Short mmCIF file of C-alpha atoms and ligand atoms in Angstrom, two decimals:
data_model
loop_
_atom_site.label_atom_id
_atom_site.label_comp_id
_atom_site.label_asym_id
_atom_site.label_seq_id
_atom_site.Cartn_x
_atom_site.Cartn_y
_atom_site.Cartn_z
CA MET A 1 -11.73 20.76 -0.07
CA LYS A 2 -9.91 18.06 -2.13
CA VAL A 3 -7.34 15.90 -0.83
CA TYR A 4 -4.50 15.24 -3.35
CA LYS A 5 -1.53 12.05 -3.09
CA PHE A 6 1.26 12.20 -4.52
CA GLY A 7 3.07 8.51 -4.49
CA GLY A 8 7.01 7.94 -4.40
CA ALA A 9 7.34 7.83 -7.80
CA SER A 10 5.65 11.69 -8.20
CA VAL A 11 8.50 12.66 -5.93
CA ARG A 12 11.59 11.03 -6.72
CA ASP A 13 13.78 13.40 -6.87
CA ALA A 14 14.25 17.76 -7.30
CA ALA A 15 12.27 18.02 -10.34
CA GLY A 16 8.87 15.87 -8.81
CA VAL A 17 9.34 18.36 -6.61
CA ARG A 18 9.34 21.30 -8.19
CA ASN A 19 6.45 19.07 -10.92
CA LEU A 20 4.04 19.01 -7.73
CA HIS A 21 4.61 22.83 -7.40
CA ARG A 22 3.35 23.44 -10.55
CA ILE A 23 0.47 21.47 -10.35
CA LEU A 24 -0.76 22.93 -7.39
CA SER A 25 0.19 26.24 -9.26
CA THR A 26 -3.58 25.62 -11.19
CA GLU A 27 -5.12 25.43 -8.31
CA SER A 28 -6.91 27.36 -5.66
CA GLY A 29 -9.07 26.21 -3.73
CA GLU A 30 -8.48 24.12 0.01
CA LEU A 31 -6.15 21.07 -0.55
CA LEU A 32 -4.59 18.45 1.47
CA LEU A 33 -1.60 17.68 0.12
CA VAL A 34 -0.96 13.40 1.30
CA VAL A 35 2.64 12.68 0.24
CA SER A 36 4.56 9.74 0.43
CA ALA A 37 8.41 8.20 0.69
CA MET A 38 10.36 9.74 -1.92
CA GLY A 39 10.90 6.83 -4.53
CA LYS A 40 12.63 3.67 -3.32
CA THR A 41 13.16 5.22 -0.04
CA THR A 42 10.80 2.78 1.79
CA ASN A 43 12.64 -0.20 1.04
CA ALA A 44 16.03 1.06 2.01
CA LEU A 45 14.60 1.68 5.35
CA GLU A 46 13.36 -1.68 5.66
CA GLN A 47 17.01 -2.21 5.33
CA VAL A 48 17.56 -0.48 8.16
CA VAL A 49 15.13 -2.19 10.09
CA GLU A 50 17.05 -5.33 9.07
CA ALA A 51 20.16 -4.57 10.08
CA VAL A 52 19.40 -3.04 12.92
CA TRP A 53 17.63 -5.80 14.28
CA ARG A 54 20.43 -8.31 13.53
CA ARG A 55 22.71 -6.09 15.65
CA GLU A 56 24.41 -5.00 12.77
CA ARG A 57 24.78 -1.08 13.66
CA THR A 58 27.67 -0.27 11.43
CA GLN A 59 25.89 -1.44 8.90
CA ALA A 60 22.54 0.07 10.21
CA ARG A 61 24.32 3.72 10.54
CA THR A 62 25.72 3.21 6.61
CA LEU A 63 22.14 2.52 5.47
CA TRP A 64 20.91 5.08 7.32
CA GLN A 65 23.69 8.04 6.37
CA ALA A 66 23.34 6.78 2.72
CA ILE A 67 19.36 7.61 2.65
CA VAL A 68 20.01 10.73 4.65
CA ASP A 69 22.36 12.41 2.16
CA ARG A 70 19.94 11.68 -0.39
CA HIS A 71 17.57 13.24 0.92
CA ARG A 72 20.31 16.12 1.61
CA ALA A 73 20.83 16.30 -1.71
CA ILE A 74 17.56 17.02 -3.58
CA ALA A 75 17.55 19.68 -0.74
CA ASP A 76 20.07 21.43 -2.15
CA GLU A 77 18.87 21.00 -5.15
CA LEU A 78 15.65 22.66 -4.51
CA GLY A 79 17.30 25.78 -3.06
CA LEU A 80 16.73 24.31 0.98
CA GLY A 81 20.45 24.01 2.01
CA ALA A 82 22.66 21.50 3.08
CA GLU A 83 21.69 21.45 6.71
CA THR A 84 17.67 21.18 5.97
CA ASP A 85 15.56 20.99 8.40
CA ALA A 86 14.30 17.92 7.45
CA ILE A 87 17.05 15.96 8.44
CA ALA A 88 17.64 17.95 11.82
CA TYR A 89 13.98 16.71 12.35
CA VAL A 90 14.45 13.14 11.56
CA ALA A 91 17.86 12.45 12.90
CA PRO A 92 17.36 12.13 17.03
CA LEU A 93 14.34 9.92 15.53
CA ALA A 94 16.28 7.16 13.49
CA ALA A 95 19.07 7.58 16.15
CA GLU A 96 16.50 6.41 19.18
CA TRP A 97 16.66 3.58 17.46
CA LEU A 98 20.05 3.26 15.51
CA GLU A 99 21.92 4.10 18.46
CA ALA A 100 19.53 1.96 21.58
CA PRO A 101 22.78 -0.91 22.75
CA GLU A 102 19.86 -3.83 22.05
CA PRO A 103 16.88 -3.57 19.32
CA PRO A 104 13.25 -3.61 20.88
CA ALA A 105 11.58 -7.00 21.83
CA ASP A 106 9.38 -6.84 18.57
CA TYR A 107 10.21 -6.28 15.35
CA ASP A 108 6.56 -4.87 13.88
CA PHE A 109 6.94 -2.31 16.31
CA LEU A 110 11.12 -1.38 15.54
CA TYR A 111 10.16 -1.29 11.41
CA ASP A 112 7.01 1.37 11.89
CA GLN A 113 9.63 3.47 14.71
CA LEU A 114 12.24 3.67 11.91
CA VAL A 115 10.44 3.40 8.32
CA SER A 116 7.47 6.12 9.13
CA LEU A 117 10.47 8.23 8.66
CA GLY A 118 10.56 8.12 4.98
CA GLU A 119 6.74 10.23 5.00
CA ILE A 120 7.88 12.60 7.57
CA LEU A 121 11.37 13.34 5.83
CA SER A 122 9.47 13.83 1.75
CA THR A 123 6.79 15.97 3.27
CA ARG A 124 9.43 18.76 5.46
CA ILE A 125 10.88 18.72 2.05
CA VAL A 126 7.63 19.52 0.34
CA SER A 127 6.39 22.05 2.66
CA ALA A 128 9.81 23.61 3.31
CA TYR A 129 9.80 23.80 -0.62
CA LEU A 130 6.96 25.47 -0.70
CA ALA A 131 6.57 27.60 1.11
CA SER A 132 10.65 29.02 0.38
CA GLN A 133 7.85 29.83 -3.54
CA GLY A 134 5.84 31.48 -1.66
CA ILE A 135 2.95 28.97 -1.18
CA ASP A 136 2.27 29.18 3.01
CA ASN A 137 1.11 26.15 4.50
CA GLN A 138 0.52 23.33 8.05
CA TRP A 139 2.83 20.93 7.78
CA LEU A 140 1.10 17.94 9.94
CA LEU A 141 2.56 14.96 12.09
CA THR A 142 0.19 12.43 10.51
CA PRO A 143 0.87 10.84 13.62
CA ASP A 144 -0.51 12.83 15.73
CA VAL A 145 -4.12 12.75 13.69
CA LEU A 146 -4.69 8.78 12.60
CA ARG A 147 -5.12 7.69 15.94
CA THR A 148 -4.06 3.68 15.49
CA ASP A 149 -4.06 1.01 18.10
CA ALA A 150 -1.01 -1.01 18.32
CA VAL A 151 -1.10 -3.55 15.78
CA TYR A 152 1.99 -2.25 13.97
CA ARG A 153 2.67 -3.17 9.91
CA ASP A 154 -1.17 -3.32 10.96
CA ALA A 155 -2.41 -0.84 11.68
CA ASN A 156 -6.25 -0.09 12.30
CA VAL A 157 -7.65 2.74 13.05
CA ASP A 158 -9.99 4.46 15.15
CA ALA A 159 -12.56 6.86 13.10
CA GLY A 160 -14.20 8.63 15.32
CA SER A 161 -10.96 10.24 17.78
CA SER A 162 -8.97 10.49 14.73
CA GLU A 163 -11.79 13.21 12.95
CA ARG A 164 -11.66 14.77 15.83
CA LEU A 165 -8.13 15.01 16.13
CA ILE A 166 -7.29 15.95 12.86
CA ARG A 167 -10.23 18.59 12.90
CA ASN A 168 -8.68 20.01 15.68
CA THR A 169 -5.45 20.17 14.13
CA LEU A 170 -5.93 21.54 10.36
CA ASN A 171 -5.69 25.51 11.43
CA PRO A 172 -8.16 27.22 9.45
CA SER A 173 -5.91 29.97 8.11
CA LYS A 174 -4.62 28.06 6.05
CA HIS A 175 -5.39 27.09 2.04
CA LEU A 176 -3.16 23.86 2.05
CA TRP A 177 -1.73 21.22 4.60
CA ILE A 178 0.51 18.59 3.74
CA ALA A 179 0.08 14.90 6.27
CA GLN A 180 1.91 11.96 5.55
CA GLY A 181 0.16 8.64 4.30
CA PHE A 182 0.70 5.52 5.27
CA ILE A 183 1.95 5.95 8.87
CA GLY A 184 0.01 6.39 12.06
CA GLY A 185 0.38 6.77 15.75
CA THR A 186 -0.56 5.04 18.37
CA GLU A 187 -2.65 7.29 22.14
CA GLN A 188 1.44 5.90 23.68
CA GLY A 189 3.15 7.70 20.82
CA TYR A 190 4.54 5.85 18.96
CA ARG A 191 4.46 5.10 15.48
CA THR A 192 3.01 2.55 13.51
CA THR A 193 1.59 2.06 9.30
CA LEU A 194 -0.93 0.84 8.03
CA GLY A 195 0.70 -1.75 5.19
CA ARG A 196 2.49 -1.22 2.78
CA GLU A 197 1.46 1.19 0.13
CA GLY A 198 -0.28 2.44 2.10
CA SER A 199 -0.76 6.20 1.06
CA ASP A 200 -3.80 5.47 -1.11
CA TYR A 201 -5.65 4.22 1.92
CA THR A 202 -4.38 7.10 3.93
CA ALA A 203 -5.82 10.02 1.73
CA ALA A 204 -9.36 8.11 2.01
CA LEU A 205 -9.49 8.10 5.13
CA MET A 206 -8.07 11.58 5.65
CA ALA A 207 -11.09 12.75 2.25
CA ASN A 208 -13.97 10.90 4.76
CA MET A 209 -13.13 12.72 8.19
CA LEU A 210 -12.50 15.65 6.33
CA ASP A 211 -15.89 15.87 4.00
CA ALA A 212 -13.27 16.36 0.81
CA GLU A 213 -15.07 16.60 -2.57
CA SER A 214 -12.76 14.50 -3.85
CA VAL A 215 -9.36 12.58 -3.83
CA THR A 216 -6.56 12.44 -6.38
CA ILE A 217 -3.20 10.20 -6.67
CA TRP A 218 -0.90 10.99 -8.94
CA LYS A 219 0.79 8.11 -10.84
CA ASP A 220 2.65 7.95 -13.05
CA VAL A 221 0.76 5.37 -15.42
CA ARG A 222 -2.27 8.55 -17.16
CA GLY A 223 -4.84 6.63 -15.16
CA ILE A 224 -6.52 2.96 -14.76
CA TYR A 225 -5.85 0.15 -17.58
CA ASN A 226 -7.68 -2.66 -18.30
CA ALA A 227 -4.11 -4.67 -17.26
CA ASP A 228 -0.58 -3.27 -16.01
CA PRO A 229 0.97 -0.82 -18.80
CA ARG A 230 4.55 -2.26 -17.61
CA LEU A 231 3.17 -6.18 -17.96
CA VAL A 232 1.25 -6.32 -20.71
CA ALA A 233 1.43 -3.79 -24.07
CA ASP A 234 -1.54 -3.50 -25.20
CA THR A 235 -4.25 -2.43 -23.07
CA THR A 236 -7.14 0.00 -22.78
CA LEU A 237 -7.55 3.35 -20.43
CA ILE A 238 -10.92 2.78 -17.75
CA PRO A 239 -12.06 6.55 -18.04
CA ALA A 240 -14.85 5.87 -15.15
CA LEU A 241 -15.69 2.91 -12.95
CA ASN A 242 -17.86 2.77 -10.03
CA TYR A 243 -16.63 1.77 -6.66
CA PHE A 244 -17.07 -2.00 -7.12
CA ASP A 245 -15.74 -2.43 -9.76
CA ALA A 246 -12.33 -0.58 -8.39
CA VAL A 247 -12.90 -2.62 -4.90
CA GLU A 248 -12.35 -5.69 -6.87
CA LEU A 249 -9.67 -4.57 -9.25
CA ALA A 250 -7.28 -3.53 -6.11
CA TYR A 251 -8.65 -6.69 -4.35
CA SER A 252 -6.89 -8.82 -7.10
CA GLY A 253 -3.52 -7.05 -7.00
CA ALA A 254 -3.71 -4.09 -9.68
CA GLN A 255 -1.18 -2.16 -7.49
CA VAL A 256 -2.76 0.96 -9.22
CA ILE A 257 -4.66 1.69 -6.02
CA HIS A 258 -4.72 0.61 -2.32
CA PRO A 259 -7.97 -2.13 -1.62
CA LYS A 260 -8.29 -0.35 1.61
CA THR A 261 -8.84 3.06 -0.29
CA ILE A 262 -12.02 2.10 -1.44
CA ARG A 263 -14.16 1.76 1.91
CA PRO A 264 -14.13 5.35 2.72
CA LEU A 265 -14.50 6.64 -0.43
CA GLU A 266 -17.02 4.84 -0.88
CA ASN A 267 -19.46 5.48 2.27
CA LYS A 268 -19.34 9.17 1.74
CA ARG A 269 -19.93 8.69 -2.24
CA ILE A 270 -16.79 10.86 -2.83
CA PRO A 271 -15.28 10.86 -6.31
CA LEU A 272 -11.72 9.22 -6.89
CA TYR A 273 -9.38 10.81 -9.48
CA VAL A 274 -6.35 8.99 -10.96
CA ARG A 275 -3.82 11.01 -12.73
CA CYS A 276 -0.54 11.40 -14.52
CA PHE A 277 1.88 13.84 -13.10
CA ALA A 278 3.97 13.52 -15.79
CA ASP A 279 1.00 14.56 -17.89
CA THR A 280 -1.31 16.77 -16.79
CA ASP A 281 -3.18 17.10 -19.80
CA ALA A 282 -4.77 13.75 -19.99
CA SER A 283 -7.79 12.96 -17.78
CA GLY A 284 -7.17 10.17 -16.38
CA SER A 285 -9.51 7.52 -14.86
CA VAL A 286 -11.99 8.30 -11.81
CA ILE A 287 -14.15 6.08 -9.10
CA ASN A 288 -17.34 6.90 -8.61
CA ALA A 289 -20.44 6.12 -7.65
CA ASP A 290 -22.36 6.65 -11.56
CA ALA A 291 -19.73 5.12 -13.58
CA PRO A 292 -21.17 2.10 -14.82
CA LYS A 293 -20.62 -1.41 -14.53
CA LEU A 294 -17.09 -2.75 -16.62
CA GLU A 295 -18.56 -4.95 -19.23
CA ASN A 296 -17.22 -6.10 -22.61
CA LEU A 297 -13.48 -5.33 -21.59
CA PRO A 298 -11.78 -8.02 -20.04
CA VAL A 299 -9.53 -6.68 -17.14
CA TYR A 300 -6.11 -9.08 -16.13
CA ILE A 301 -4.66 -8.37 -12.45
CA TRP A 302 -1.34 -9.82 -11.50
CA ARG A 303 -1.25 -10.40 -7.77
CA LYS A 304 2.23 -11.43 -6.77
CA ASN A 305 4.68 -13.15 -4.04
CA GLN A 306 1.90 -15.61 -3.87
CA VAL A 307 2.05 -19.16 -1.61
CA LEU A 308 -0.35 -21.63 -1.68
CA ILE A 309 -1.37 -23.31 1.05
CA THR A 310 -2.76 -26.90 1.47
CA MET A 311 -4.18 -28.48 4.39
CA ARG A 312 -5.11 -32.23 4.55
CA ALA A 313 -6.73 -33.09 7.76
CA LYS A 314 -4.84 -35.55 9.93
CA ASP A 315 -7.20 -38.26 10.05
CA PHE A 316 -8.69 -38.59 6.93
CA GLY A 317 -11.87 -36.62 8.82
CA PHE A 318 -12.02 -32.86 7.86
CA ILE A 319 -15.77 -31.74 9.28
CA LEU A 320 -15.49 -28.95 6.92
CA GLU A 321 -17.22 -25.90 8.89
CA GLU A 322 -14.82 -26.39 12.53
CA SER A 323 -11.43 -26.70 10.59
CA LEU A 324 -12.66 -23.48 7.75
CA SER A 325 -13.20 -21.95 11.40
CA ASP A 326 -9.46 -22.57 13.00
CA ILE A 327 -8.19 -22.39 10.08
CA PHE A 328 -9.19 -18.61 9.50
CA ALA A 329 -8.06 -18.40 13.17
CA ILE A 330 -5.19 -18.79 12.69
CA ILE A 331 -4.57 -17.43 9.36
CA ARG A 332 -5.97 -14.02 11.31
CA ARG A 333 -3.44 -14.54 14.41
CA TYR A 334 -0.90 -14.67 11.86
CA ARG A 335 -1.84 -12.03 9.48
CA LEU A 336 -1.79 -13.23 5.99
CA LYS A 337 -3.40 -11.54 3.16
CA VAL A 338 -5.08 -13.70 1.44
CA SER A 339 -5.75 -13.88 -2.17
CA LEU A 340 -8.22 -17.45 -3.27
CA ILE A 341 -9.69 -20.02 -0.97
CA GLN A 342 -9.99 -23.67 -2.45
CA SER A 343 -11.71 -26.34 -0.62
CA SER A 344 -12.37 -30.30 -1.66
CA ALA A 345 -13.28 -33.51 0.53
CA VAL A 346 -10.25 -33.57 2.25
CA THR A 347 -8.22 -31.16 1.59
CA ILE A 348 -8.58 -27.26 2.38
CA SER A 349 -5.99 -24.65 -0.07
CA VAL A 350 -5.09 -20.98 0.41
CA SER A 351 -3.12 -18.72 -1.44
CA VAL A 352 -1.23 -15.98 0.70
CA ASP A 353 1.14 -13.31 -0.30
CA LYS A 354 4.24 -13.63 0.91
CA THR A 355 4.75 -11.98 4.35
CA ARG A 356 6.92 -12.17 6.91
CA ASN A 357 4.95 -14.56 8.97
CA VAL A 358 3.84 -16.59 6.45
CA ASP A 359 6.38 -18.96 7.43
CA GLU A 360 5.66 -18.96 11.44
CA ALA A 361 1.95 -19.59 10.50
CA ILE A 362 2.60 -22.39 8.50
CA ARG A 363 4.51 -24.05 11.09
CA CYS A 364 1.50 -23.86 13.44
CA LEU A 365 -0.99 -25.09 10.50
CA SER A 366 0.99 -27.92 10.73
CA GLU A 367 1.31 -29.24 14.00
CA ARG A 368 -3.00 -29.84 13.35
CA TYR A 369 -2.88 -30.42 9.62
CA SER A 370 -0.75 -32.26 6.89
CA VAL A 371 0.62 -29.14 5.22
CA THR A 372 2.07 -28.87 1.70
CA TYR A 373 3.40 -25.52 0.43
CA ASN A 374 4.29 -24.15 -2.82
CA VAL A 375 6.51 -20.45 -3.38
CA GLY A 376 7.05 -18.40 -6.29
CA LEU A 377 3.65 -18.34 -7.13
CA ALA A 378 1.36 -15.11 -8.91
CA LEU A 379 -2.40 -15.35 -9.35
CA LEU A 380 -3.77 -14.26 -12.79
CA THR A 381 -7.86 -12.51 -12.12
CA ILE A 382 -9.27 -12.41 -15.25
CA ARG A 383 -12.49 -10.00 -14.89
CA GLY A 384 -14.88 -10.65 -17.95
CA THR A 385 -13.61 -14.14 -19.29
CA THR A 386 -14.03 -16.07 -21.65
CA PRO A 387 -14.27 -19.36 -23.67
CA GLU A 388 -10.72 -17.71 -25.40
CA ASN A 389 -9.30 -15.46 -23.18
CA LEU A 390 -8.94 -17.78 -19.98
CA GLU A 391 -8.08 -21.05 -22.73
CA ARG A 392 -4.84 -18.19 -24.24
CA ALA A 393 -4.82 -17.21 -20.11
CA LYS A 394 -3.85 -21.44 -19.41
CA ALA A 395 -1.57 -22.51 -22.55
CA GLY A 396 1.83 -22.95 -21.66
CA ARG A 397 1.54 -22.30 -18.82
CA GLU A 398 1.04 -24.75 -15.38
CA ILE A 399 -1.93 -24.10 -13.79
CA LEU A 400 -0.84 -25.07 -9.40
CA LEU A 401 -5.02 -23.14 -9.13
CA CYS A 402 -8.06 -22.66 -11.46
CA GLN A 403 -10.70 -21.26 -9.91
CA THR A 404 -13.69 -19.96 -12.49
CA THR A 405 -16.99 -18.17 -11.80
CA ARG A 406 -19.65 -16.74 -14.74
CA ARG A 407 -17.84 -13.96 -15.09
CA THR A 408 -13.78 -14.28 -13.15
CA ALA A 409 -11.27 -16.30 -13.40
CA LYS A 410 -8.37 -16.68 -11.36
CA LEU A 411 -5.37 -18.82 -12.47
CA LEU A 412 -2.43 -19.72 -9.56
CA VAL A 413 1.01 -19.81 -11.73
CA LYS A 414 4.72 -20.11 -10.71
CA GLU A 415 6.06 -16.54 -11.21
CA ASP A 416 8.65 -17.07 -13.46
CA GLU A 417 5.77 -17.86 -15.81
CA ALA A 418 3.12 -14.81 -15.14
CA LEU A 419 4.34 -12.88 -16.80
CA LYS A 420 4.77 -14.28 -20.73
CA HIS A 421 1.55 -13.81 -21.93
CA VAL A 422 -2.12 -13.12 -20.98
P1 ADP B 501 2.75 5.25 -6.26
O1 ADP B 501 3.32 6.25 -6.81
O2 ADP B 501 1.48 6.42 -5.59
O3 ADP B 501 2.97 4.68 -5.04
P2 ADP B 501 2.40 2.54 -7.38
O4 ADP B 501 3.56 2.85 -8.36
O5 ADP B 501 1.43 1.95 -6.02
O6 ADP B 501 2.51 4.40 -7.21
O7 ADP B 501 0.94 3.05 -8.47
C1 ADP B 501 1.67 3.17 -10.11
C2 ADP B 501 1.55 1.78 -10.93
O8 ADP B 501 0.34 0.64 -10.76
C3 ADP B 501 2.05 2.26 -12.11
O9 ADP B 501 3.14 2.02 -12.83
C4 ADP B 501 1.83 0.53 -12.96
O10 ADP B 501 2.67 -0.34 -12.59
C5 ADP B 501 0.75 -0.06 -12.04
N1 ADP B 501 -0.34 -0.62 -12.58
C6 ADP B 501 -0.89 -2.65 -11.44
N2 ADP B 501 -2.78 -2.64 -12.45
C7 ADP B 501 -2.59 -1.32 -13.20
C8 ADP B 501 -3.78 -1.01 -13.98
N3 ADP B 501 -5.07 -1.74 -13.94
N4 ADP B 501 -3.50 0.36 -14.84
C9 ADP B 501 -2.57 1.23 -14.02
N5 ADP B 501 -1.88 0.94 -13.15
C10 ADP B 501 -1.65 -0.36 -12.72
N1 LIG B 502 6.65 4.75 1.27
C1 LIG B 502 5.20 3.98 1.63
C2 LIG B 502 4.94 2.39 0.71
O1 LIG B 502 6.94 2.91 -0.20
C3 LIG B 502 3.71 3.96 0.89
C4 LIG B 502 3.00 4.19 0.01
O2 LIG B 502 4.10 4.37 -1.24
O3 LIG B 502 2.06 4.07 -0.01
O4 LIG B 502 5.01 1.00 1.19
MG1 MG B 503 2.36 2.60 -3.82
#
């Protein structure tokens, strides 16, 4: 069995869904599709959550209706009929939260119940369209087969029970199965999400559980480059890279692969192909165990939306080990995503993604330490750094923090200065 993951850009409109069909038509073996929400649907659903949370019911209904209308138009264009089953399927799931007298007490819980509907809508449409083209398939509800804990918006998958569930649910008489990326479900039957951009991770998890021969993620780029081709004009394609380099790249912020994707693949030595849905002749990139170490080609990775938090001991005496464990317990409690750590005799600085909990975490840290912070930052990681490329990257920028090892440099700069040049 192979796993194909189609991201939001690949299924953003009816033409995208038809193109997915075209890609599948060259496939003959068993295939599991993991599909994201269409285009920017997840962002739109986040707006619905905000409105429900603020008790702006009319606004929430209007925003939800716009999402429904967009999907209805796509289904219609695909010849599925305006009253498509996808919309009938999600309508009661949305109404449960849109029409409730009060929002639930936990924002993250509400978020997962509503935001998960994007993937459900997209997969219902893809499944129905493929069936209408004579391609028999089984639609799976991922929350029924990917069992997670109740850490909403950052749920942890229970691999053991999920493997049993998915193996029992796949109908062996089919050759094509279609599941949602990014979402899971608790034992109590609530939907969860695995963190934004998490569908790559879902594909890797399912591939691991089903002993798939490979995973292919279909993107709007021709593979993995040594810098984001959307940001940098002169980039080089990396045809093959090993799991270790891939994890470093993903963790540093290369949006092209979600950082959690590599581990489930590496565990079973499953190769990951990154291919372009708009140019299926291009061979793309492969991540596997045999690829040589990335050498001689500097790689530039931006991780945007960073906050630098600097803590200073109030009594001037930093006992490093104790403070570190205390600070990291708080970081863990607020589920901050750390991109950089630096310590001195009396300060500890961490750069974290600007997520919803950052303000509260800073408040909590301020009770124990003198805290200063800067927002609106971007972290540039250069792997394969040289004195020349580091100088070039530093030139004309205000550097808030710089960390270098023999092969890697990390520069924290103001976000508005981020894209000047590398
Ligand atoms: P998906 O549709 O799967 O969600 P994403 O938008 O998350 O796809 O990922 C693809 C994007 O990743 C590309 O459009 C590209 O701008 C960006 N990207 C960032 N870093 C890299 C890189 N090193 N190589 C290729 N693409 C990259
Ligand atoms: N739809 C989700 C997101 O936009 C998950 C994904 O696309 O991977 O974050
Ligand atoms: Mg993505």
